Amino acid sequence: MAVWSSILRATRQKLLQNSGSGTALIKNGQARCMSEQRTFVIRPSNFQWHKTKDYFHLYFLLGAIPVGIVITLINVFIGPATLEEIPEGYVPKEWEYLQHPIKRFLQRYFFPSQQQEYEKFLHHIYHENQLRKVRLLEQQVNVAMSTARDYRSSYFREFYGAKYFHHYKQSLDKYMGEEN
């Protein structure tokens, strides 16, 4: 193996020396010597930063352009609401009081009404009041039980062991009878 590498090296050197293309390039100054003080600076990659910017721009434009077009079309073709007479016997809905069509749409389909919010708040107050009453009743029961001291507490459970004692006695008699 060593013989082949030395033969190939010698042949390659002779071929390059005899061909005038290598020397002609060096004479004309077209060969790069790599001695121009250019150094390869090792620094962290910016790939993730550029990829993040690309994704941000993509998804921002995917969202911003259609939303901008929709808002522009709504403002141009529908426009703000105007005041008009309310017919007799008609009760307007709460979203009909808003001027902008997007606000009307959101109030009608996405947000709860003020009446619903008020009723939820009243239910919360009612529930908390019921809890307060139960806690007060428990406190009164505990005070009454502690003053009289004639009642077992609510956590006490009576244990009737007669049934289990009877079964134990029968099994013991059976075991003792088998032994004799």
Tab-separated table of C-alpha atoms in Angstrom:
chain	number	residue	atom	x	y	z
A	1	MET	CA	0.000	0.000	0.000
A	2	ALA	CA	2.827	2.352	0.819
A	3	VAL	CA	4.344	1.689	-2.581
A	4	TRP	CA	1.212	2.804	-4.415
A	5	SER	CA	0.956	6.078	-2.499
A	6	SER	CA	4.592	6.966	-3.210
A	7	ILE	CA	4.205	6.106	-6.908
A	8	LEU	CA	1.027	8.195	-7.182
A	9	ARG	CA	2.627	11.127	-5.383
A	10	ALA	CA	5.642	11.119	-7.677
A	11	THR	CA	3.474	10.846	-10.779
A	12	ARG	CA	1.229	13.688	-9.647
A	13	GLN	CA	4.190	15.993	-9.021
A	14	LYS	CA	5.660	15.274	-12.451
A	15	LEU	CA	2.330	15.912	-14.167
A	16	LEU	CA	1.822	19.225	-12.414
A	17	GLN	CA	5.365	20.409	-13.108
A	18	ASN	CA	5.259	19.556	-16.768
A	19	SER	CA	1.889	21.131	-17.456
A	20	GLY	CA	2.283	24.828	-17.849
A	21	SER	CA	-1.235	25.721	-16.640
A	22	GLY	CA	-0.274	25.759	-12.969
A	23	THR	CA	2.743	27.977	-13.515
A	24	ALA	CA	0.840	30.262	-15.866
A	25	LEU	CA	-1.817	30.900	-13.227
A	26	ILE	CA	0.782	31.724	-10.629
A	27	LYS	CA	2.597	34.112	-13.001
A	28	ASN	CA	-0.612	35.955	-13.885
A	29	GLY	CA	-1.589	36.395	-10.214
A	30	GLN	CA	-4.802	34.466	-10.461
A	31	ALA	CA	-4.018	31.977	-7.729
A	32	ARG	CA	-5.220	32.724	-4.211
A	33	CYS	CA	-2.542	32.598	-1.603
A	34	MET	CA	-4.980	33.033	1.334
A	35	SER	CA	-2.658	35.526	3.013
A	36	GLU	CA	-4.810	38.648	3.070
A	37	GLN	CA	-5.404	38.670	6.855
A	38	ARG	CA	-8.922	37.394	6.370
A	39	THR	CA	-9.777	35.225	9.334
A	40	PHE	CA	-12.794	33.018	9.853
A	41	VAL	CA	-14.567	34.425	12.889
A	42	ILE	CA	-16.424	31.816	14.885
A	43	ARG	CA	-19.669	33.225	16.261
A	44	PRO	CA	-23.061	31.843	17.255
A	45	SER	CA	-25.527	31.128	14.513
A	46	ASN	CA	-28.377	33.526	13.786
A	47	PHE	CA	-30.501	30.791	12.243
A	48	GLN	CA	-33.049	30.627	15.074
A	49	TRP	CA	-33.386	34.410	15.205
A	50	HIS	CA	-33.982	34.657	11.457
A	51	LYS	CA	-36.421	31.730	11.551
A	52	THR	CA	-38.334	33.375	14.415
A	53	LYS	CA	-38.547	36.654	12.513
A	54	ASP	CA	-39.747	34.816	9.413
A	55	TYR	CA	-42.483	33.010	11.351
A	56	PHE	CA	-43.508	36.212	13.126
A	57	HIS	CA	-43.826	38.101	9.856
A	58	LEU	CA	-45.681	35.220	8.207
A	59	TYR	CA	-48.277	34.768	10.929
A	60	PHE	CA	-48.607	38.496	11.557
A	61	LEU	CA	-49.353	39.078	7.905
A	62	LEU	CA	-51.642	36.035	7.745
A	63	GLY	CA	-53.678	37.612	10.529
A	64	ALA	CA	-53.217	41.338	9.965
A	65	ILE	CA	-53.974	41.513	6.248
A	66	PRO	CA	-57.348	39.693	6.353
A	67	VAL	CA	-58.423	41.498	9.527
A	68	GLY	CA	-57.435	44.847	8.021
A	69	ILE	CA	-59.373	44.079	4.839
A	70	VAL	CA	-62.472	42.997	6.798
A	71	ILE	CA	-62.395	46.101	9.020
A	72	THR	CA	-61.963	48.368	5.998
A	73	LEU	CA	-64.855	46.724	4.127
A	74	ILE	CA	-67.124	46.943	7.178
A	75	ASN	CA	-66.318	50.617	7.703
A	76	VAL	CA	-66.787	51.439	4.013
A	77	PHE	CA	-69.905	49.419	3.158
A	78	ILE	CA	-71.798	49.138	6.469
A	79	GLY	CA	-70.603	52.168	8.403
A	80	PRO	CA	-71.693	53.404	11.811
A	81	ALA	CA	-75.283	53.147	12.975
A	82	THR	CA	-77.593	56.163	12.878
A	83	LEU	CA	-80.321	57.168	15.287
A	84	GLU	CA	-83.869	56.498	14.166
A	85	GLU	CA	-87.300	56.432	15.746
A	86	ILE	CA	-88.165	53.298	17.708
A	87	PRO	CA	-91.483	51.794	16.583
A	88	GLU	CA	-94.290	51.461	19.114
A	89	GLY	CA	-94.211	48.229	21.090
A	90	TYR	CA	-90.679	47.308	20.048
A	91	VAL	CA	-88.082	46.822	22.751
A	92	PRO	CA	-84.567	47.165	21.311
A	93	LYS	CA	-81.987	44.568	22.150
A	94	GLU	CA	-78.945	45.723	24.075
A	95	TRP	CA	-76.536	45.315	21.133
A	96	GLU	CA	-78.695	47.638	19.026
A	97	TYR	CA	-77.591	50.576	21.161
A	98	LEU	CA	-73.967	50.308	20.007
A	99	GLN	CA	-72.826	52.437	17.082
A	100	HIS	CA	-70.041	50.434	15.411
A	101	PRO	CA	-71.038	47.225	13.549
A	102	ILE	CA	-68.077	45.201	14.878
A	103	LYS	CA	-68.959	46.135	18.455
A	104	ARG	CA	-72.574	45.158	17.771
A	105	PHE	CA	-71.476	41.778	16.382
A	106	LEU	CA	-69.188	41.042	19.323
A	107	GLN	CA	-71.795	42.105	21.886
A	108	ARG	CA	-74.472	39.992	20.226
A	109	TYR	CA	-72.533	36.742	19.732
A	110	PHE	CA	-69.572	36.674	22.126
A	111	PHE	CA	-70.075	38.791	25.253
A	112	PRO	CA	-72.726	38.207	27.925
A	113	SER	CA	-75.321	40.890	28.453
A	114	GLN	CA	-75.311	43.207	31.457
A	115	GLN	CA	-78.443	41.503	32.747
A	116	GLN	CA	-76.744	38.092	32.620
A	117	GLU	CA	-73.704	39.464	34.431
A	118	TYR	CA	-75.930	41.013	37.104
A	119	GLU	CA	-77.858	37.760	37.594
A	120	LYS	CA	-74.598	35.796	37.888
A	121	PHE	CA	-73.430	38.279	40.519
A	122	LEU	CA	-76.715	37.918	42.432
A	123	HIS	CA	-76.390	34.119	42.333
A	124	HIS	CA	-72.867	34.397	43.734
A	125	ILE	CA	-74.112	36.605	46.572
A	126	TYR	CA	-77.019	34.208	47.278
A	127	HIS	CA	-74.661	31.207	47.359
A	128	GLU	CA	-72.244	32.964	49.731
A	129	ASN	CA	-75.166	33.958	51.981
A	130	GLN	CA	-76.341	30.331	52.137
A	131	LEU	CA	-72.821	29.216	53.085
A	132	ARG	CA	-72.726	31.898	55.777
A	133	LYS	CA	-76.014	30.629	57.212
A	134	VAL	CA	-74.780	27.013	57.271
A	135	ARG	CA	-71.544	28.047	59.018
A	136	LEU	CA	-73.526	30.061	61.560
A	137	LEU	CA	-75.827	27.086	62.230
A	138	GLU	CA	-72.824	24.762	62.671
A	139	GLN	CA	-71.292	27.214	65.092
A	140	GLN	CA	-74.544	27.397	67.100
A	141	VAL	CA	-74.772	23.574	67.196
A	142	ASN	CA	-71.179	23.269	68.417
A	143	VAL	CA	-71.782	25.897	71.113
A	144	ALA	CA	-74.958	24.117	72.273
A	145	MET	CA	-73.185	20.737	72.358
A	146	SER	CA	-70.237	22.149	74.291
A	147	THR	CA	-72.406	23.895	76.900
A	148	ALA	CA	-74.719	20.934	77.614
A	149	ARG	CA	-72.052	18.231	77.249
A	150	ASP	CA	-74.741	15.589	76.980
A	151	TYR	CA	-74.520	14.713	73.317
A	152	ARG	CA	-71.912	12.873	71.325
A	153	SER	CA	-70.319	14.902	68.585
A	154	SER	CA	-71.340	14.677	64.960
A	155	TYR	CA	-68.265	12.641	64.051
A	156	PHE	CA	-69.130	9.827	66.530
A	157	ARG	CA	-70.478	6.563	65.103
A	158	GLU	CA	-71.982	3.904	67.292
A	159	PHE	CA	-70.440	0.468	66.931
A	160	TYR	CA	-72.637	-2.508	67.667
A	161	GLY	CA	-70.269	-5.409	68.140
A	162	ALA	CA	-72.799	-8.004	69.360
A	163	LYS	CA	-73.218	-9.503	65.906
A	164	TYR	CA	-69.466	-9.815	65.369
A	165	PHE	CA	-68.962	-11.176	68.898
A	166	HIS	CA	-71.648	-13.838	68.252
A	167	HIS	CA	-69.899	-14.927	65.003
A	168	TYR	CA	-66.545	-15.001	66.797
A	169	LYS	CA	-67.991	-17.145	69.614
A	170	GLN	CA	-69.550	-19.588	67.111
A	171	SER	CA	-66.296	-19.954	65.165
A	172	LEU	CA	-64.370	-20.417	68.415
A	173	ASP	CA	-66.801	-23.117	69.600
A	174	LYS	CA	-66.545	-24.852	66.216
A	175	TYR	CA	-62.740	-24.741	66.361
A	176	MET	CA	-62.640	-26.008	69.933
A	177	GLY	CA	-65.148	-28.753	69.093
A	178	GLU	CA	-62.947	-29.997	66.265
A	179	GLU	CA	-59.903	-30.150	68.511
A	180	ASN	CA	-61.553	-32.391	71.117
